[in-house]
């Protein structure tokens, strides 16, 4: 019988106590603060962030297809489900928790609320970070560039139009 | 060669469950400072029912939207709101919340009537002020009137429940009135068909939806845009491929939903033909937004290149096959 | 319409601030002290008799706190919104790939997964049926004892035969529509814990009060000892109306006496959740030479897969809406909900109406073409208006804004496309 968990070559999950488990220390900047942490060599960045209590980064697929777990690493967006925690050693990471606060929203956050770009909200943190990475690099993008910048972030609720509108609103208010 | 075409799709959609009871309940607690706690069973799954229900209650009670705090979908606290399905929460939970607010308001109006020495129907509550019709300058604050209730030991709470007026369907003929109200819509789309590759691109979607009354127009637009995008996926891209019962597309890499690059220019249009039984005339829009899109696209493909695709999704292979057959 | 103060205004969403800040705690974000992690062992075969499950090795794995099978469900072991035909955990018969067999709670997800790999399952495979039209034949393998035609919804109005006999235009077409995934970005998830003698769930759901009843019935608890709190939910579209994690986590929280969490992977979500019903639609329309509709005769076959879920409700809605938003004096519709060994189909945004719209709207265009009028004209000619009668004999007195939607859309089309249909 074809039982998937017994297929030849099927990878069994690694357990605590297994020989190949190792920990290492990493130092990095997280939302403008210095962090030093012990991480397991095969721990995904998204899980590591959640362990640190930063649950704003969402896990939608675990395969790099949906973009819900988007973070910014050294200015570039990345799917944190495909990045291993040790890989951020020496780097600068921005998550949704670093974008704004109740007291001071980032203009993108303000615009997402005003333009109706938020529905279920599960794609929202990743969308915001993709938009931020775009605007950090190009303060005056065209509509097509805005749309391309969020093409790796799936949204099932809004149909994207109001998200693009929100980003465009921030661009217009700056220029 | 690329050829453009325009197509139309229309729909109707009964709000609520089909010919079955599907009530929802709500509790309102109007507090000493005139702020409000609204407790509803309705689950807000992102469509925005908490917002819309707060608006309905705020409107009825003459307070601000920000004055209403919503607790929803907690079986330990809220009455049953039924499922968030059948595009029913604005209409059914909306009516329940409206009724709960009216019940709480009755107590306040009674007190105001005594304070002003007039008939109850002459009292108006607006912007947290209570006054007699035509004498707005001589107002009392809501806190003052609610305080009057408290001094007499009266609580300002209300409950409400609503079940749409329907009849079951006859088992043999299907005769009956399965819904109390219906939403309607027309979508017109423009497509471009590449006759070399069979690719269909949707350029514009015009979506006119009769929602009864748009409680929150921005959210209604959001439903229309999101729904027609899901309809676009249904029309062109999405298919769970199943072979001998096994799903062959169990990921977003193999099951493709529309991305930002696939979405055409959207023209959401709100038509308001009020439902007599709806809260302030509202019906529903969640599902209607998706329903006519694939039909309109199929008709537009015909308009562009003269082929009828009768199997969804409208893939390039099917378009090329039909084009070849037509020649 | 009367201008109002709050209604009709695009106020800010109640939840928008928490959502843009990443503060909303979805079920998968919740972490409770001592929380265990849950995984589900699912069937790799579509139709089989379950002979034996040996969990001994899994139970003795360090870090495993509970391994439960159908025998551990206190009562009922069924769920379903319309018909209770779906097991919480399979007792004797597997009906689809992905049917749940065993649930495990362990210290970590990794240990729970390792435990699943240690479970020995014996099956005896049965002939399966994957095509709904095949499934309707008497000789087809039976998915459920009562036969594969789960239900039929009929609409009958007027005299179909006479109408078709007198029609100038008859359009007859077969349509097929596909299985669609809801594809909410948040996979199903939930946590459960005990608060005194009340089991509390925070879960991604569209229907907490239904969940409460299903959990209570299967756990043999009074309704007020089960509290379901909907966590912020990352979309649903009909796919989070059925039971997903709820009964497993409630049961495991009680058995393990520890908080538990179950978060589906994307693959598990796609495997285990319901889908949009694939339809076969045979649609026949009769009209007079001017394009005025005289009759429709429609057969709809909906593949509901292994379990009914919202199937009968979906097909009923399809039958009622089969006319489209038009006045049709003579109507015959037969809508079949059919079991197969395919993934379960259930509620999906539109509830069987998008499939029918795909058919009736193409029929309308074909009628227009034959009558020599435009697609808009044929719709205006037949549109439901105030005091129109529907296919089920309901008279719509007010609140019928259909014609206005045509006019508004048409005006916009002229403006932005420079043409109409």
Short mmCIF file of N, CA and C in Angstrom, two decimals, chain B residues 52-113:
data_model
loop_
_atom_site.label_atom_id
_atom_site.label_comp_id
_atom_site.label_asym_id
_atom_site.label_seq_id
_atom_site.Cartn_x
_atom_site.Cartn_y
_atom_site.Cartn_z
N UNK B 52 -20.08 47.04 10.25
CA UNK B 52 -21.42 47.35 9.73
C UNK B 52 -22.47 47.29 10.84
N UNK B 53 -22.35 46.29 11.72
CA UNK B 53 -23.34 46.15 12.80
C UNK B 53 -23.21 47.31 13.79
N UNK B 54 -21.98 47.76 14.03
CA UNK B 54 -21.77 48.92 14.90
C UNK B 54 -22.40 50.16 14.27
N UNK B 55 -22.29 50.29 12.97
CA UNK B 55 -22.88 51.45 12.29
C UNK B 55 -24.40 51.46 12.44
N UNK B 56 -25.00 50.28 12.29
CA UNK B 56 -26.46 50.18 12.40
C UNK B 56 -26.92 50.60 13.80
N UNK B 57 -26.21 50.10 14.81
CA UNK B 57 -26.58 50.40 16.20
C UNK B 57 -26.33 51.89 16.51
N UNK B 58 -25.20 52.40 16.05
CA UNK B 58 -24.88 53.81 16.30
C UNK B 58 -25.95 54.72 15.67
N UNK B 59 -26.35 54.35 14.47
CA UNK B 59 -27.38 55.15 13.77
C UNK B 59 -28.67 55.17 14.58
N UNK B 60 -29.09 54.01 15.03
CA UNK B 60 -30.37 53.92 15.75
C UNK B 60 -30.32 54.66 17.08
N UNK B 61 -29.17 54.57 17.76
CA UNK B 61 -29.09 55.14 19.11
C UNK B 61 -28.65 56.61 19.11
N UNK B 62 -28.30 57.14 17.97
CA UNK B 62 -27.90 58.54 17.92
C UNK B 62 -26.56 58.80 18.59
N UNK B 63 -25.70 57.77 18.57
CA UNK B 63 -24.34 57.94 19.12
C UNK B 63 -23.35 57.83 17.97
N UNK B 64 -22.07 58.01 18.28
CA UNK B 64 -21.05 57.91 17.24
C UNK B 64 -20.68 56.45 16.99
N UNK B 65 -20.14 56.20 15.81
CA UNK B 65 -19.68 54.86 15.47
C UNK B 65 -18.62 54.38 16.47
N UNK B 66 -17.75 55.30 16.87
CA UNK B 66 -16.68 54.94 17.81
C UNK B 66 -17.23 54.60 19.20
N UNK B 67 -18.46 55.01 19.46
CA UNK B 67 -19.06 54.73 20.78
C UNK B 67 -19.49 53.27 20.92
N UNK B 68 -19.52 52.55 19.81
CA UNK B 68 -20.04 51.18 19.87
C UNK B 68 -18.89 50.18 19.83
N UNK B 69 -18.78 49.39 20.89
CA UNK B 69 -17.78 48.32 20.93
C UNK B 69 -18.51 47.01 20.61
N UNK B 70 -17.95 46.25 19.70
CA UNK B 70 -18.61 45.01 19.28
C UNK B 70 -17.86 43.80 19.84
N UNK B 71 -18.57 42.94 20.51
CA UNK B 71 -18.04 41.62 20.86
C UNK B 71 -18.82 40.63 20.03
N UNK B 72 -18.09 39.82 19.27
CA UNK B 72 -18.81 38.94 18.35
C UNK B 72 -18.34 37.50 18.46
N UNK B 73 -19.23 36.60 18.07
CA UNK B 73 -18.88 35.20 17.83
C UNK B 73 -18.17 34.54 19.00
N UNK B 74 -18.79 34.63 20.18
CA UNK B 74 -18.27 33.98 21.38
C UNK B 74 -19.46 33.32 22.05
N UNK B 75 -19.51 31.99 22.00
CA UNK B 75 -20.73 31.31 22.48
C UNK B 75 -20.94 31.47 23.98
N UNK B 76 -19.90 31.92 24.67
CA UNK B 76 -20.06 32.16 26.11
C UNK B 76 -20.69 33.51 26.41
N UNK B 77 -20.76 34.38 25.43
CA UNK B 77 -21.18 35.76 25.66
C UNK B 77 -22.29 36.20 24.71
N UNK B 78 -22.22 35.78 23.48
CA UNK B 78 -23.12 36.31 22.46
C UNK B 78 -24.20 35.30 22.09
N UNK B 79 -25.37 35.79 21.69
CA UNK B 79 -26.40 34.86 21.21
C UNK B 79 -26.00 34.32 19.83
N UNK B 80 -26.66 33.26 19.43
CA UNK B 80 -26.38 32.63 18.14
C UNK B 80 -26.65 33.62 17.00
N UNK B 81 -25.67 33.75 16.11
CA UNK B 81 -25.86 34.61 14.94
C UNK B 81 -26.02 33.80 13.68
N UNK B 82 -26.02 32.47 13.83
CA UNK B 82 -26.04 31.63 12.63
C UNK B 82 -24.72 31.76 11.89
N UNK B 83 -24.66 31.12 10.75
CA UNK B 83 -23.41 31.07 9.99
C UNK B 83 -23.14 32.38 9.27
N UNK B 84 -21.85 32.70 9.14
CA UNK B 84 -21.46 33.76 8.21
C UNK B 84 -21.41 33.10 6.83
N UNK B 85 -22.57 33.07 6.22
CA UNK B 85 -22.73 32.43 4.90
C UNK B 85 -24.00 32.98 4.30
N UNK B 86 -24.26 32.61 3.04
CA UNK B 86 -25.50 33.01 2.38
C UNK B 86 -25.68 34.53 2.35
N UNK B 87 -24.57 35.26 2.43
CA UNK B 87 -24.58 36.74 2.37
C UNK B 87 -25.59 37.33 3.34
N UNK B 88 -25.69 36.71 4.54
CA UNK B 88 -26.83 36.98 5.41
C UNK B 88 -26.56 37.88 6.61
N UNK B 89 -25.28 38.14 6.95
CA UNK B 89 -25.06 38.79 8.25
C UNK B 89 -25.48 40.26 8.29
N UNK B 90 -25.23 41.03 7.24
CA UNK B 90 -25.67 42.43 7.27
C UNK B 90 -27.19 42.49 7.40
N UNK B 91 -27.86 41.62 6.66
CA UNK B 91 -29.32 41.62 6.65
C UNK B 91 -29.90 41.04 7.94
N UNK B 92 -29.47 39.84 8.32
CA UNK B 92 -30.12 39.14 9.43
C UNK B 92 -29.56 39.60 10.78
N UNK B 93 -28.24 39.51 10.96
CA UNK B 93 -27.69 40.03 12.23
C UNK B 93 -27.86 41.54 12.30
N UNK B 94 -27.86 42.19 11.14
CA UNK B 94 -28.10 43.64 11.10
C UNK B 94 -29.47 43.98 11.65
N UNK B 95 -30.48 43.21 11.26
CA UNK B 95 -31.82 43.43 11.79
C UNK B 95 -31.88 43.12 13.29
N UNK B 96 -31.19 42.05 13.69
CA UNK B 96 -31.20 41.68 15.12
C UNK B 96 -30.57 42.80 15.95
N UNK B 97 -29.44 43.32 15.49
CA UNK B 97 -28.75 44.39 16.21
C UNK B 97 -29.63 45.65 16.25
N UNK B 98 -30.29 45.90 15.11
CA UNK B 98 -31.17 47.07 15.02
C UNK B 98 -32.31 46.95 16.05
N UNK B 99 -32.90 45.76 16.13
CA UNK B 99 -34.01 45.54 17.07
C UNK B 99 -33.54 45.65 18.52
N UNK B 100 -32.35 45.11 18.79
CA UNK B 100 -31.80 45.20 20.15
C UNK B 100 -31.58 46.66 20.53
N UNK B 101 -31.08 47.44 19.59
CA UNK B 101 -30.86 48.86 19.84
C UNK B 101 -32.19 49.57 20.08
N UNK B 102 -33.19 49.21 19.29
CA UNK B 102 -34.50 49.85 19.46
C UNK B 102 -35.09 49.57 20.84
N UNK B 103 -34.87 48.34 21.32
CA UNK B 103 -35.41 47.98 22.63
C UNK B 103 -34.75 48.80 23.74
N UNK B 104 -33.42 48.94 23.64
CA UNK B 104 -32.72 49.75 24.64
C UNK B 104 -33.14 51.21 24.55
N UNK B 105 -33.37 51.64 23.33
CA UNK B 105 -33.72 53.06 23.09
C UNK B 105 -35.08 53.41 23.69
N UNK B 106 -35.99 52.44 23.68
CA UNK B 106 -37.33 52.67 24.22
C UNK B 106 -37.27 53.19 25.66
N UNK B 107 -36.37 52.61 26.45
CA UNK B 107 -36.25 53.01 27.86
C UNK B 107 -35.80 54.46 27.96
N UNK B 108 -34.86 54.81 27.10
CA UNK B 108 -34.32 56.18 27.12
C UNK B 108 -35.37 57.18 26.64
N UNK B 109 -36.11 56.79 25.62
CA UNK B 109 -37.16 57.69 25.11
C UNK B 109 -38.24 57.91 26.16
N UNK B 110 -38.57 56.85 26.87
CA UNK B 110 -39.59 56.94 27.92
C UNK B 110 -39.15 57.95 28.99
N UNK B 111 -37.89 57.84 29.36
CA UNK B 111 -37.35 58.75 30.38
C UNK B 111 -37.33 60.20 29.85
N UNK B 112 -36.92 60.35 28.60
CA UNK B 112 -36.84 61.69 28.00
C UNK B 112 -38.23 62.32 27.91
N UNK B 113 -39.20 61.49 27.58
CA UNK B 113 -40.59 61.96 27.50
C UNK B 113 -41.01 62.59 28.83
#
